[in-house]
Tab-separated table of C-alpha atoms in Angstrom:
chain	number	residue	atom	x	y	z
A	1	MET	CA	165.605	91.977	86.119
A	2	MET	CA	164.696	88.416	85.132
A	3	LYS	CA	161.067	88.013	84.114
A	4	VAL	CA	159.086	85.377	86.025
A	5	SER	CA	156.461	83.558	83.974
A	6	GLN	CA	153.126	82.236	85.176
A	7	LYS	CA	154.511	78.717	84.642
A	8	ASP	CA	157.432	79.499	86.995
A	9	VAL	CA	154.994	80.614	89.676
A	10	LEU	CA	152.760	77.564	89.188
A	11	ASP	CA	155.741	75.175	89.272
A	12	GLU	CA	157.036	76.766	92.477
A	13	ARG	CA	153.619	76.569	94.119
A	14	THR	CA	153.160	72.950	92.994
A	15	PHE	CA	156.569	72.017	94.402
A	16	PHE	CA	155.657	73.612	97.727
A	17	TYR	CA	152.270	71.862	98.041
A	18	ASN	CA	153.714	68.488	97.024
A	19	GLU	CA	156.161	68.551	99.937
A	20	PRO	CA	155.243	66.789	103.212
A	21	PHE	CA	153.736	69.280	105.659
A	22	ALA	CA	156.792	69.579	107.918
A	23	LYS	CA	159.124	70.066	104.956
A	24	SER	CA	156.845	72.637	103.337
A	25	VAL	CA	156.843	74.672	106.554
A	26	GLN	CA	160.621	74.439	106.784
A	27	TYR	CA	160.892	75.441	103.113
A	28	ILE	CA	158.943	78.655	103.675
A	29	LEU	CA	160.811	79.462	106.890
A	30	SER	CA	164.091	79.144	104.983
A	31	LYS	CA	162.934	81.948	102.673
A	32	PHE	CA	163.226	84.387	105.577
A	33	ASP	CA	167.013	83.775	105.711
A	34	HIS	CA	167.725	86.567	103.260
A	35	PRO	CA	169.228	90.049	103.728
A	36	GLY	CA	166.151	91.687	102.234
A	37	PHE	CA	163.924	90.230	104.945
A	38	SER	CA	166.264	91.359	107.724
A	39	GLU	CA	165.438	94.889	106.618
A	40	GLY	CA	161.773	94.066	107.096
A	41	ARG	CA	160.548	94.630	103.557
A	42	MET	CA	161.587	92.114	100.907
A	43	MET	CA	161.657	88.358	100.291
A	44	PHE	CA	163.699	86.235	97.862
A	45	VAL	CA	161.979	83.747	95.561
A	46	LEU	CA	162.459	82.437	92.005
A	47	GLY	CA	165.827	84.163	91.776
A	48	GLN	CA	164.382	87.582	92.517
A	49	THR	CA	163.786	89.904	95.435
A	50	VAL	CA	160.056	90.570	95.757
A	51	CYS	CA	157.780	92.426	98.154
A	52	LYS	CA	155.849	90.530	100.810
A	53	PRO	CA	152.451	90.628	99.018
A	54	ALA	CA	154.072	89.194	95.881
A	55	PHE	CA	155.647	86.438	97.984
A	56	TRP	CA	152.427	85.283	99.621
A	57	THR	CA	150.602	85.507	96.284
A	58	ILE	CA	153.169	83.210	94.637
A	59	TYR	CA	152.573	80.524	97.284
A	60	GLY	CA	148.818	81.015	97.417
A	61	PHE	CA	148.781	82.344	100.994
A	62	VAL	CA	146.537	84.943	102.480
A	63	ARG	CA	148.160	87.833	104.343
A	64	GLN	CA	147.581	86.338	107.801
A	65	THR	CA	149.190	83.013	106.876
A	66	PHE	CA	152.327	84.840	105.749
A	67	TYR	CA	152.530	86.775	109.010
A	68	ASN	CA	152.048	83.547	110.985
A	69	TYR	CA	155.174	82.203	109.259
A	70	GLU	CA	157.020	85.473	109.865
A	71	SER	CA	156.082	85.447	113.545
A	72	ALA	CA	157.280	81.842	113.912
A	73	TYR	CA	160.587	82.727	112.227
A	74	ARG	CA	161.153	85.746	114.455
A	75	MET	CA	160.555	83.556	117.509
A	76	GLY	CA	163.341	81.228	116.369
A	77	GLN	CA	161.460	78.461	114.570
A	78	ARG	CA	163.444	76.979	111.671
A	79	VAL	CA	161.844	73.531	111.163
A	80	GLY	CA	158.347	72.160	110.582
A	81	PHE	CA	155.802	72.270	113.359
A	82	HIS	CA	156.415	68.757	114.613
A	83	GLY	CA	160.102	68.422	113.728
A	84	ASN	CA	159.899	65.166	111.750
A	85	ASN	CA	158.087	63.453	108.920
A	86	GLY	CA	156.089	61.127	111.159
A	87	THR	CA	152.639	61.657	112.607
A	88	PHE	CA	151.078	65.005	113.379
A	89	ASN	CA	149.813	65.847	116.819
A	90	PRO	CA	146.125	66.831	117.143
A	91	LYS	CA	146.947	70.512	117.563
A	92	ASP	CA	148.758	70.558	114.207
A	93	THR	CA	145.797	69.018	112.373
A	94	THR	CA	143.327	71.462	113.914
A	95	LEU	CA	145.515	74.469	113.133
A	96	PHE	CA	146.043	73.295	109.557
A	97	ALA	CA	142.314	72.707	109.038
A	98	LYS	CA	141.488	76.130	110.477
A	99	ALA	CA	144.092	77.857	108.291
A	100	SER	CA	142.875	75.968	105.199
A	101	LEU	CA	139.256	76.917	105.878
A	102	LYS	CA	140.237	80.558	106.394
A	103	THR	CA	142.118	80.569	103.088
A	104	PHE	CA	139.180	78.913	101.294
A	105	PHE	CA	136.744	81.495	102.648
A	106	GLU	CA	138.980	84.437	101.795
A	107	GLN	CA	139.405	83.215	98.218
A	108	THR	CA	135.809	82.129	97.645
A	109	ALA	CA	133.271	83.891	99.869
A	110	GLU	CA	131.476	87.050	98.800
A	111	PRO	CA	131.330	89.927	101.319
A	112	LEU	CA	127.856	91.367	101.890
A	113	PRO	CA	128.593	94.790	103.397
A	114	HIS	CA	124.889	95.661	103.536
A	115	ILE	CA	124.237	92.783	105.978
A	116	GLU	CA	125.767	93.421	109.384
A	117	CYS	CA	127.085	90.601	111.567
A	118	LYS	CA	126.778	91.510	115.248
A	119	ASN	CA	129.133	88.807	116.532
A	120	ASP	CA	131.965	90.640	118.351
A	121	ALA	CA	134.486	87.970	117.306
A	122	THR	CA	134.123	88.922	113.620
A	123	ASP	CA	134.921	91.956	111.465
A	124	GLY	CA	131.222	92.826	111.466
A	125	ILE	CA	130.669	91.812	107.835
A	126	THR	CA	128.570	88.886	106.612
A	127	TYR	CA	130.069	86.616	103.927
A	128	ARG	CA	128.368	84.039	101.737
A	129	LEU	CA	129.626	81.219	99.522
A	130	SER	CA	128.045	80.565	96.158
A	131	LYS	CA	124.970	78.334	96.148
A	132	VAL	CA	126.954	75.796	94.102
A	133	TYR	CA	128.689	74.785	97.354
A	134	SER	CA	127.295	72.737	100.212
A	135	ARG	CA	128.875	72.347	103.650
A	136	ASP	CA	129.908	68.836	102.594
A	137	ASP	CA	131.686	70.312	99.565
A	138	VAL	CA	133.663	72.673	101.789
A	139	TYR	CA	134.526	69.851	104.197
A	140	ASN	CA	135.742	67.716	101.294
A	141	GLU	CA	137.923	70.619	100.079
A	142	ILE	CA	139.626	70.830	103.484
A	143	ARG	CA	139.858	67.050	103.739
A	144	GLU	CA	141.590	66.833	100.344
A	145	LYS	CA	144.147	69.470	101.384
A	146	MET	CA	144.974	67.511	104.540
A	147	VAL	CA	145.294	64.209	102.681
A	148	ALA	CA	147.551	65.905	100.108
A	149	VAL	CA	150.108	66.717	102.834
A	150	ASN	CA	149.883	63.242	104.443
A	151	MET	CA	147.838	64.531	107.356
A	152	SER	CA	144.918	62.652	108.922
A	153	PRO	CA	141.752	64.629	108.089
A	154	ILE	CA	139.660	66.081	110.880
A	155	SER	CA	136.197	64.626	111.387
A	156	LYS	CA	133.087	66.271	109.954
A	157	ALA	CA	131.995	67.125	113.508
A	158	ALA	CA	135.319	68.849	114.233
A	159	PHE	CA	135.036	70.733	110.937
A	160	GLU	CA	131.537	71.951	111.809
A	161	ASN	CA	132.764	73.053	115.233
A	162	ILE	CA	135.615	75.090	113.683
A	163	TRP	CA	133.192	76.734	111.241
A	164	LYS	CA	130.689	77.594	113.979
A	165	LYS	CA	133.259	78.837	116.494
A	166	ASP	CA	135.839	80.615	114.311
A	167	PHE	CA	133.836	81.682	111.242
A	168	PRO	CA	130.308	82.485	112.486
A	169	ASN	CA	129.821	85.225	109.874
A	170	TYR	CA	130.362	82.849	106.931
A	171	GLY	CA	127.514	80.943	105.343
A	172	ILE	CA	126.103	79.749	102.014
A	173	HIS	CA	123.617	81.598	99.800
A	174	ASN	CA	120.124	80.113	100.060
A	175	SER	CA	119.310	81.528	96.645
A	176	SER	CA	121.112	83.913	94.362
A	177	ALA	CA	120.729	85.004	90.764
A	178	PHE	CA	124.500	85.421	90.410
A	179	ALA	CA	125.611	82.414	92.471
A	180	LYS	CA	125.130	79.744	89.788
A	181	CYS	CA	128.315	80.350	87.837
A	182	ALA	CA	128.974	77.608	85.270
A	183	GLN	CA	132.731	78.179	85.509
A	184	CYS	CA	132.671	77.764	89.307
A	185	ILE	CA	130.722	74.532	88.929
A	186	TYR	CA	133.226	73.292	86.337
A	187	PHE	CA	136.245	73.949	88.572
A	188	MET	CA	134.519	72.364	91.562
A	189	ASN	CA	133.701	69.215	89.559
A	190	MET	CA	137.274	68.944	88.261
A	191	LEU	CA	138.676	69.264	91.791
A	192	HIS	CA	136.258	66.603	93.036
A	193	ARG	CA	137.460	64.163	90.375
A	194	GLU	CA	141.176	64.960	90.431
A	195	ARG	CA	143.442	63.174	92.943
A	196	ARG	CA	146.907	64.027	91.573
A	197	SER	CA	148.449	66.802	93.661
A	198	ALA	CA	150.154	68.600	90.775
A	199	GLN	CA	147.002	68.629	88.643
A	200	ARG	CA	144.868	69.746	91.599
A	201	ALA	CA	147.272	72.649	92.137
A	202	LYS	CA	146.707	73.730	88.525
A	203	TRP	CA	142.905	73.586	88.859
A	204	GLU	CA	143.060	75.446	92.172
A	205	HIS	CA	145.211	78.145	90.590
A	206	GLN	CA	142.798	78.568	87.668
A	207	ARG	CA	139.829	78.707	90.032
A	208	GLU	CA	141.612	81.278	92.191
A	209	MET	CA	142.168	83.524	89.148
A	210	HIS	CA	138.506	83.134	88.144
A	211	LEU	CA	137.310	83.991	91.661
A	212	LYS	CA	139.500	87.089	91.765
A	213	LEU	CA	137.874	88.308	88.555
A	214	GLN	CA	134.439	87.622	90.007
A	215	MET	CA	135.297	89.394	93.242
A	216	SER	CA	136.579	92.461	91.420
A	217	GLY	CA	133.229	92.701	89.632
A	218	ARG	CA	131.346	92.403	92.896
A	219	THR	CA	133.550	95.057	94.487
A	220	VAL	CA	132.528	97.434	91.698
A	221	TYR	CA	128.890	96.485	92.283
A	222	TYR	CA	129.032	97.315	95.988
A	223	SER	CA	131.013	100.522	95.459
A	224	HIS	CA	128.405	101.732	92.943
A	225	ARG	CA	125.632	100.771	95.330
A	226	GLU	CA	127.286	102.646	98.188
A	227	LEU	CA	127.943	105.777	96.121
A	228	SER	CA	124.350	105.966	94.912
A	229	SER	CA	123.134	105.617	98.516
A	230	THR	CA	125.504	108.079	100.180
A	231	ASN	CA	125.626	110.657	97.354
A	232	PRO	CA	122.280	110.413	95.531
A	233	ASN	CA	122.653	113.891	94.016
A	234	LEU	CA	125.924	112.931	92.340
A	235	TYR	CA	125.565	109.217	91.541
A	236	LEU	CA	122.802	107.135	90.042
A	237	SER	CA	123.238	103.386	89.631
A	238	PHE	CA	120.989	101.370	87.309
A	239	ILE	CA	121.059	97.647	88.003
A	240	HIS	CA	119.780	95.110	85.500
A	241	ASP	CA	120.249	91.373	85.039
A	242	ALA	CA	121.091	90.833	88.730
A	243	MET	CA	124.503	92.461	89.233
A	244	ASP	CA	125.256	94.059	85.862
A	245	HIS	CA	125.344	97.888	85.764
């Protein structure tokens, strides 16, 4: 089997995000025209047959985004949402902004399983972004993604409405000993300054890898915390320096 390098993955992702929105949608939909997918399990990318999680990881999707594409393909869609390279209708811009915000939250926000969210429209878990972010920072992230695909950005008011209505369990840390990560601040500053799509894709990829490492550490933290609470006779967790065990 041919080995795929990290550069191959980054180049493929950069190519995808540099395409106009309609063409990028059509490009992904074309990937479903493969015998492996007809069997319901595999996808074809970079000259190889890969599983679905590998596919959506290569393109920087979250699971739900992939299944949105799959659902559209199964319903017969084979072209971009608006069928041309002209203007986008308002529904397209709202859907894109909502999907982008969902992806940003899933890659960046920290779950707080010890704080329940009682909103029935959520999964019952509270999530918080690092204190290095402000709501304006998040809006600018979404705005940049829309501009990068030649889409008119939504207004700040529309952005706030989407956040309030669709992501009520997501917020920003008021204070946190482990939220002031120098590496996070560095990536955020680089993304604020960078306007070239290909270079932004590289910074976003590096930040994504950094956030995954952070999240894995936090997952260990919460698992240790839970074990010491539910099985105190078997597990004892000492916490020092904020989240270090």
